[in-house]
Short mmCIF file of C-alpha atoms in Angstrom, two decimals:
data_model
loop_
_atom_site.label_atom_id
_atom_site.label_comp_id
_atom_site.label_asym_id
_atom_site.label_seq_id
_atom_site.Cartn_x
_atom_site.Cartn_y
_atom_site.Cartn_z
CA MET A 1 19.40 -9.72 32.98
CA LYS A 2 20.14 -9.86 29.28
CA VAL A 3 17.63 -8.88 26.63
CA LEU A 4 17.75 -8.35 22.90
CA ILE A 5 16.73 -4.94 21.62
CA ASN A 6 16.55 -4.76 17.85
CA GLN A 7 18.75 -7.84 17.76
CA LEU A 8 21.50 -6.27 19.89
CA PRO A 9 22.24 -7.62 23.42
CA HIS A 10 21.65 -5.27 26.36
CA ASP A 11 22.10 -5.66 30.12
CA LEU A 12 19.20 -4.37 32.20
CA PRO A 13 18.46 -4.49 35.95
CA GLU A 14 16.33 -7.44 37.06
CA GLY A 15 12.65 -6.62 36.74
CA ALA A 16 13.21 -3.53 34.61
CA SER A 17 10.17 -2.29 32.74
CA LEU A 18 9.97 -1.67 29.03
CA ALA A 19 9.81 2.05 29.81
CA VAL A 20 13.14 1.80 31.61
CA ALA A 21 14.65 0.00 28.64
CA LEU A 22 13.42 2.67 26.23
CA VAL A 23 15.02 5.41 28.31
CA ARG A 24 18.22 3.42 28.63
CA ILE A 25 18.64 3.06 24.89
CA GLU A 26 17.39 6.59 24.15
CA ALA A 27 14.60 5.52 21.83
CA ARG A 28 13.42 8.48 19.78
CA PRO A 29 9.76 9.16 19.00
CA PRO A 30 7.91 8.31 16.91
CA PHE A 31 8.28 4.60 17.59
CA ALA A 32 6.29 1.53 18.56
CA THR A 33 7.34 -1.55 20.47
CA ALA A 34 6.85 -5.28 20.61
CA VAL A 35 8.13 -7.84 23.10
CA ASN A 36 8.50 -11.40 21.90
CA GLN A 37 6.49 -10.54 18.78
CA GLN A 38 3.57 -9.15 20.80
CA PHE A 39 2.67 -5.49 20.38
CA VAL A 40 3.01 -3.44 23.55
CA PRO A 41 1.10 -0.14 23.35
CA SER A 42 2.71 2.96 24.74
CA THR A 43 0.16 3.01 27.57
CA GLN A 44 1.67 -0.25 28.84
CA HIS A 45 5.39 0.55 28.58
CA ALA A 46 5.67 1.32 32.28
CA SER A 47 3.68 -1.69 33.44
CA THR A 48 5.38 -4.21 31.15
CA LEU A 49 8.12 -5.92 33.12
CA LEU A 50 10.86 -7.54 31.10
CA ARG A 51 12.36 -10.96 31.66
CA ASP A 52 15.75 -12.39 30.93
CA GLY A 53 15.98 -13.36 27.27
CA ASP A 54 13.14 -11.12 26.07
CA ASP A 55 13.29 -10.05 22.44
CA ILE A 56 12.30 -6.40 22.07
CA GLU A 57 11.61 -4.65 18.79
CA ILE A 58 11.49 -0.88 18.43
CA ILE A 59 10.35 0.35 15.05
CA GLN A 60 9.99 3.74 13.40
CA PRO A 61 8.36 5.13 10.24
CA VAL A 62 10.26 4.69 6.99
CA THR A 63 9.44 5.03 3.32
CA GLY A 64 7.51 2.17 1.79
CA GLY A 65 5.48 1.02 -1.16
CA MET B 1 -4.21 18.10 -15.46
CA HIS B 2 -6.11 15.11 -14.01
CA PRO B 3 -9.17 17.12 -12.96
CA ILE B 4 -11.05 15.66 -10.01
CA ASP B 5 -14.72 14.90 -10.50
CA PRO B 6 -16.41 15.60 -7.15
CA ASP B 7 -19.28 13.33 -8.13
CA ASP B 8 -16.99 10.37 -8.71
CA ALA B 9 -15.09 10.01 -5.48
CA LEU B 10 -13.35 6.79 -4.52
CA VAL B 11 -15.11 5.40 -1.44
CA LEU B 12 -13.25 2.94 0.81
CA TYR B 13 -14.74 1.80 4.10
CA GLY B 14 -17.19 4.67 3.84
CA GLN B 15 -14.48 7.31 3.45
CA ARG B 16 -14.35 9.47 0.33
CA PHE B 17 -11.14 10.17 -1.55
CA ASP B 18 -10.83 12.68 -4.37
CA SER B 19 -8.05 10.79 -6.12
CA ARG B 20 -7.93 7.25 -7.48
CA LEU B 21 -4.17 7.03 -7.29
CA LEU B 22 -2.27 5.80 -4.25
CA LEU B 23 1.46 6.46 -4.24
CA GLY B 24 4.38 4.80 -2.51
CA THR B 25 7.18 6.72 -0.86
CA ALA B 26 10.15 4.40 -1.42
CA ARG B 27 13.08 4.34 -3.83
CA TYR B 28 13.00 8.00 -4.93
CA PRO B 29 16.33 9.62 -5.74
CA SER B 30 15.85 12.07 -2.88
CA PRO B 31 13.25 13.20 -0.33
CA ALA B 32 12.79 16.40 -2.33
CA VAL B 33 11.91 14.45 -5.47
CA MET B 34 9.52 12.29 -3.49
CA GLU B 35 7.81 15.35 -2.09
CA ALA B 36 7.50 16.95 -5.53
CA ALA B 37 6.10 13.73 -7.01
CA ILE B 38 3.48 13.52 -4.29
CA ARG B 39 2.50 17.13 -4.78
CA ARG B 40 2.20 16.57 -8.53
CA ALA B 41 0.18 13.36 -8.30
CA ARG B 42 -2.09 14.51 -5.45
CA PRO B 43 -2.74 10.91 -4.36
CA ALA B 44 -5.57 9.71 -2.16
CA MET B 45 -3.04 8.15 0.20
CA VAL B 46 0.68 7.60 0.43
CA THR B 47 2.11 4.34 1.69
CA ALA B 48 4.72 4.08 4.41
CA SER B 49 6.36 1.32 6.36
CA LEU B 50 8.11 0.46 9.62
CA ARG B 51 11.64 -0.67 10.25
CA ARG B 52 13.85 -1.10 13.28
CA GLN B 53 15.04 2.11 14.83
CA ASN B 54 18.78 2.43 14.57
CA LEU B 55 19.94 2.70 18.15
CA GLY B 56 23.53 3.61 17.33
CA SER B 57 25.20 6.72 18.65
CA ALA B 58 26.57 8.32 15.48
CA THR B 59 25.50 11.92 14.95
CA THR B 60 23.41 11.19 11.84
CA GLU B 61 21.47 8.54 13.70
CA ARG B 62 20.35 11.01 16.36
CA LEU B 63 18.66 13.33 13.88
CA PRO B 64 14.87 13.69 13.90
CA ASN B 65 12.99 11.37 11.58
CA ALA B 66 12.97 13.50 8.41
CA PHE B 67 10.51 11.24 6.64
CA TRP B 68 8.08 11.56 9.51
CA GLU B 69 8.35 15.34 9.42
CA LEU B 70 7.73 15.36 5.68
CA LEU B 71 4.63 13.20 6.03
CA ARG B 72 3.23 15.59 8.58
CA GLN B 73 3.86 18.57 6.32
CA LEU B 74 2.26 16.96 3.27
CA LYS B 75 -1.00 16.24 5.10
CA VAL B 76 -1.80 13.33 2.76
CA PRO B 77 -3.49 10.37 4.47
CA VAL B 78 -0.96 7.65 5.25
CA LEU B 79 -1.50 4.00 4.45
CA PRO B 80 1.01 1.98 6.47
CA ASN B 81 2.03 -1.40 5.13
CA THR B 82 3.22 -4.63 6.67
CA ALA B 83 5.89 -5.15 4.02
CA GLY B 84 8.33 -7.94 4.71
CA CYS B 85 6.05 -9.91 7.01
CA HIS B 86 6.11 -13.63 6.37
CA SER B 87 3.89 -14.96 9.15
CA LEU B 88 0.46 -14.28 10.52
CA GLN B 89 1.81 -13.09 13.86
CA GLU B 90 4.40 -10.80 12.27
CA ALA B 91 1.76 -9.15 10.13
CA ILE B 92 -0.68 -8.68 12.97
CA THR B 93 1.92 -7.30 15.35
CA THR B 94 3.30 -4.97 12.69
CA ALA B 95 -0.20 -3.70 11.90
CA HIS B 96 -0.80 -2.86 15.54
CA MET B 97 2.55 -1.09 15.77
CA ALA B 98 1.72 0.85 12.61
CA ARG B 99 -1.62 1.92 14.04
CA GLU B 100 0.06 3.42 17.05
CA VAL B 101 2.86 5.14 15.15
CA PHE B 102 0.79 6.54 12.31
CA ALA B 103 -2.41 7.03 14.33
CA THR B 104 -4.55 5.42 11.65
CA ASP B 105 -6.73 2.33 11.35
CA TRP B 106 -5.80 1.90 7.70
CA ILE B 107 -3.42 -0.93 6.89
CA LYS B 108 -2.07 -2.27 3.63
CA LEU B 109 -1.80 -5.91 4.59
CA GLU B 110 1.22 -7.53 2.98
CA LEU B 111 1.87 -11.12 3.92
CA ILE B 112 4.58 -12.52 1.71
CA GLY B 113 4.51 -16.18 0.75
CA ASP B 114 7.40 -16.32 -1.70
CA ASP B 115 10.51 -14.19 -1.58
CA TYR B 116 11.40 -14.51 -5.26
CA THR B 117 8.07 -13.34 -6.66
CA LEU B 118 6.89 -11.51 -3.53
CA GLN B 119 3.61 -13.31 -4.07
CA PRO B 120 1.21 -12.93 -1.16
CA ASP B 121 0.67 -15.87 1.17
CA THR B 122 -2.82 -16.51 -0.07
CA LEU B 123 -3.43 -19.29 2.46
CA ASN B 124 -2.93 -17.09 5.51
CA LEU B 125 -4.04 -13.75 4.11
CA VAL B 126 -7.72 -14.37 4.81
CA GLU B 127 -7.19 -15.20 8.48
CA ALA B 128 -4.86 -12.25 8.92
CA SER B 129 -7.44 -9.95 7.37
CA GLU B 130 -10.22 -11.36 9.51
CA ARG B 131 -8.29 -10.90 12.73
CA LEU B 132 -7.27 -7.35 11.90
CA ILE B 133 -10.79 -6.36 10.90
CA LYS B 134 -12.03 -7.70 14.23
CA ASP B 135 -9.38 -5.52 15.85
CA GLY B 136 -10.89 -2.49 14.15
CA PHE B 137 -8.55 -2.09 11.20
CA LYS B 138 -9.56 -0.93 7.73
CA VAL B 139 -7.71 -3.64 5.87
CA LEU B 140 -6.58 -3.26 2.27
CA PRO B 141 -5.11 -6.69 1.49
CA TYR B 142 -2.41 -7.04 -1.14
CA CYS B 143 -3.52 -10.16 -2.96
CA THR B 144 -3.38 -11.95 -6.28
CA GLU B 145 -6.02 -11.76 -8.99
CA ASP B 146 -7.50 -15.06 -7.80
CA LEU B 147 -11.28 -14.71 -7.73
CA VAL B 148 -11.93 -17.17 -4.91
CA LEU B 149 -9.27 -15.61 -2.70
CA CYS B 150 -10.71 -12.14 -3.25
CA ARG B 151 -14.20 -13.42 -2.51
CA ARG B 152 -13.02 -14.96 0.77
CA LEU B 153 -11.37 -11.68 1.72
CA VAL B 154 -14.66 -9.90 1.15
CA ASP B 155 -16.48 -12.61 3.11
CA VAL B 156 -14.38 -11.89 6.21
CA GLY B 157 -15.05 -8.18 6.03
CA CYS B 158 -12.60 -6.59 3.61
CA GLN B 159 -14.47 -3.72 1.98
CA ALA B 160 -11.85 -3.47 -0.77
CA VAL B 161 -9.14 -5.71 -2.15
CA MET B 162 -5.84 -4.97 -3.88
CA PRO B 163 -4.93 -7.55 -6.52
CA TRP B 164 -1.52 -7.36 -8.11
CA ALA B 165 -1.08 -6.78 -11.83
CA ALA B 166 2.37 -8.37 -11.77
CA PRO B 167 5.04 -9.01 -9.15
CA ILE B 168 6.10 -5.97 -7.14
CA GLY B 169 8.62 -3.76 -8.84
CA THR B 170 8.59 -5.54 -12.20
CA GLY B 171 6.76 -2.86 -14.16
CA LYS B 172 5.37 -5.51 -16.47
CA GLY B 173 1.79 -4.32 -16.41
CA PRO B 174 -1.11 -6.77 -16.15
CA VAL B 175 0.31 -10.22 -16.90
CA ASN B 176 -3.05 -11.99 -16.65
CA PRO B 177 -5.61 -9.73 -18.34
CA TYR B 178 -8.22 -12.45 -18.59
CA ALA B 179 -8.22 -13.21 -14.86
CA MET B 180 -8.17 -9.55 -13.93
CA GLN B 181 -11.11 -8.70 -16.14
CA MET B 182 -13.00 -11.76 -14.91
CA LEU B 183 -12.28 -10.73 -11.33
CA ARG B 184 -13.66 -7.27 -12.02
CA GLU B 185 -16.71 -8.78 -13.62
CA ARG B 186 -17.44 -11.18 -10.78
CA LEU B 187 -16.74 -9.10 -7.69
CA ASP B 188 -18.56 -5.92 -6.78
CA VAL B 189 -16.30 -4.24 -4.24
CA PRO B 190 -13.73 -1.49 -4.72
CA MET B 191 -10.56 -2.96 -6.18
CA ILE B 192 -7.21 -1.25 -6.24
CA VAL B 193 -4.59 -2.65 -8.58
CA ASP B 194 -1.49 -2.85 -6.45
CA ALA B 195 1.93 -3.72 -7.82
CA GLY B 196 3.45 -4.51 -11.16
CA LEU B 197 2.44 -1.46 -13.17
CA GLY B 198 5.22 0.19 -15.14
CA LEU B 199 3.59 2.64 -17.51
CA PRO B 200 0.72 5.10 -17.39
CA SER B 201 -0.91 3.06 -20.16
CA HIS B 202 -1.01 0.09 -17.77
CA ALA B 203 -2.83 2.22 -15.21
CA CYS B 204 -5.20 3.55 -17.84
CA GLN B 205 -5.88 0.00 -19.04
CA VAL B 206 -6.89 -1.39 -15.65
CA MET B 207 -9.03 1.66 -14.97
CA GLU B 208 -10.76 1.10 -18.31
CA TRP B 209 -11.44 -2.46 -17.18
CA GLY B 210 -13.30 -1.02 -14.21
CA PHE B 211 -10.79 -1.20 -11.39
CA ASP B 212 -11.36 1.60 -8.94
CA ALA B 213 -7.84 2.84 -8.28
CA VAL B 214 -4.17 1.97 -8.64
CA LEU B 215 -1.33 1.90 -6.15
CA LEU B 216 2.12 2.67 -7.55
CA ASN B 217 5.60 3.17 -6.30
CA THR B 218 8.51 1.91 -8.37
CA ALA B 219 7.11 3.03 -11.73
CA VAL B 220 7.23 6.61 -10.51
CA ALA B 221 10.23 6.50 -8.19
CA LEU B 222 12.58 4.88 -10.71
CA ALA B 223 11.46 6.94 -13.71
CA GLN B 224 14.08 9.22 -15.18
CA ASP B 225 11.89 12.14 -14.15
CA PRO B 226 9.74 10.91 -11.26
CA VAL B 227 7.81 14.15 -10.90
CA ARG B 228 6.76 14.21 -14.54
CA MET B 229 5.91 10.51 -14.36
CA ALA B 230 3.79 11.06 -11.27
CA GLY B 231 1.73 13.56 -13.23
CA ALA B 232 1.51 11.22 -16.21
CA PHE B 233 0.16 8.42 -14.02
CA ALA B 234 -2.37 10.73 -12.41
CA ASP B 235 -3.58 11.80 -15.85
CA ALA B 236 -3.72 8.17 -17.02
CA VAL B 237 -5.77 7.11 -14.02
CA ALA B 238 -8.21 9.94 -14.61
CA ALA B 239 -8.36 9.11 -18.34
CA GLY B 240 -9.01 5.44 -17.67
CA ARG B 241 -11.71 6.24 -15.17
CA GLY B 242 -13.32 8.66 -17.60
CA ALA B 243 -13.25 6.02 -20.31
CA ARG B 244 -14.86 3.48 -18.00
CA LEU B 245 -17.64 5.87 -17.09
CA GLY B 246 -17.97 7.01 -20.71
CA GLY B 247 -18.58 3.45 -21.87
CA ALA B 248 -16.54 2.16 -24.79
CA MET B 249 -18.08 1.50 -28.18
CA ALA B 250 -18.64 -2.09 -29.21
CA GLU B 251 -15.71 -3.41 -31.20
CA GLN B 252 -16.60 -4.23 -34.81
CA HIS B 253 -15.09 -6.80 -37.12
CA ALA B 254 -15.49 -4.82 -40.33
CA ALA B 255 -14.66 -1.23 -41.16
CA GLN B 256 -17.47 1.26 -40.94
CA PRO B 257 -16.97 4.75 -42.37
CA SER B 258 -17.33 7.46 -39.82
CA THR B 259 -18.08 10.07 -42.49
CA PRO B 260 -21.58 9.72 -43.99
CA VAL B 261 -21.52 7.93 -47.35
CA LEU B 262 -24.74 9.43 -48.64
CA GLY B 263 -24.05 12.19 -51.11
CA THR B 264 -20.38 11.43 -51.56
CA PRO B 265 -19.24 13.24 -54.74
CA PHE B 266 -17.95 11.13 -57.60
CA TRP B 267 -19.16 8.03 -55.69
CA HIS B 268 -20.13 4.93 -57.62
CA GLN B 269 -20.76 1.42 -56.48
CA ASN B 270 -17.96 -1.10 -57.24
#
């Protein structure tokens, strides 16, 4: 299946979890995630199954005002 | 410089802060300058934000998050923001992500309604605040100096509000002194002036008006000497607070000699 991760297309196995996706793309802590604009806490990464076309955001701390 | 009065702490959501200055972390010439400015200003909190993680494979992109490491070393409370959010859902989702990353319930709620002025979306800000407060956040909403808006924010549970002095990054200082002073007069919650200050005198002025704290970023970061400017702002905030507590004299129309007239040598009535 195809998903978007930070606006870039990725191919993942059918039924892959968010945890699998994070390992696949080598996400580096600290980070937080959202799928289709809904926050997914780290405690639910493994149980959150992705679907074709999902839009995943992975964010990290940066400077800000 | 800027001595802290332990009997005059800033209290937000029941938490005491020894400083009445909040400082942003963006736009400094270097991380080292940012760190030195923070150490000089000794702010109550520093703001931070969230952006997409770069998932590229270049060597520099695999380095540890240096900003994160610096925040941990500084041990200053972090106030994450929702900068750049334009919708209710974006702001709420970003706030939840910030809570997990920064391990804090504090959130500077920015919900932008106009990209040119960066004016807050005043129509959706109240609902966003209400939902986040129900989710357990300590919301500090970036808002305008509109009295009714600020009152509504308090009504839904905001224990402090953050009116702008002028659009973000302009450095103009308070562009609507009448409304700001009226707001201070009419609303009895902690108010932090957020955005638009350019000079320490601006910070001192709003503190003299009775605002409880100021939040700065660009005025320090883009100064020719950010570290010195950070100290100047901290001093100005303390001076303004001291002046507020000291109570200003009543302005007079006519001159009144400060030196006693009685017994003036060579004096004669004209």
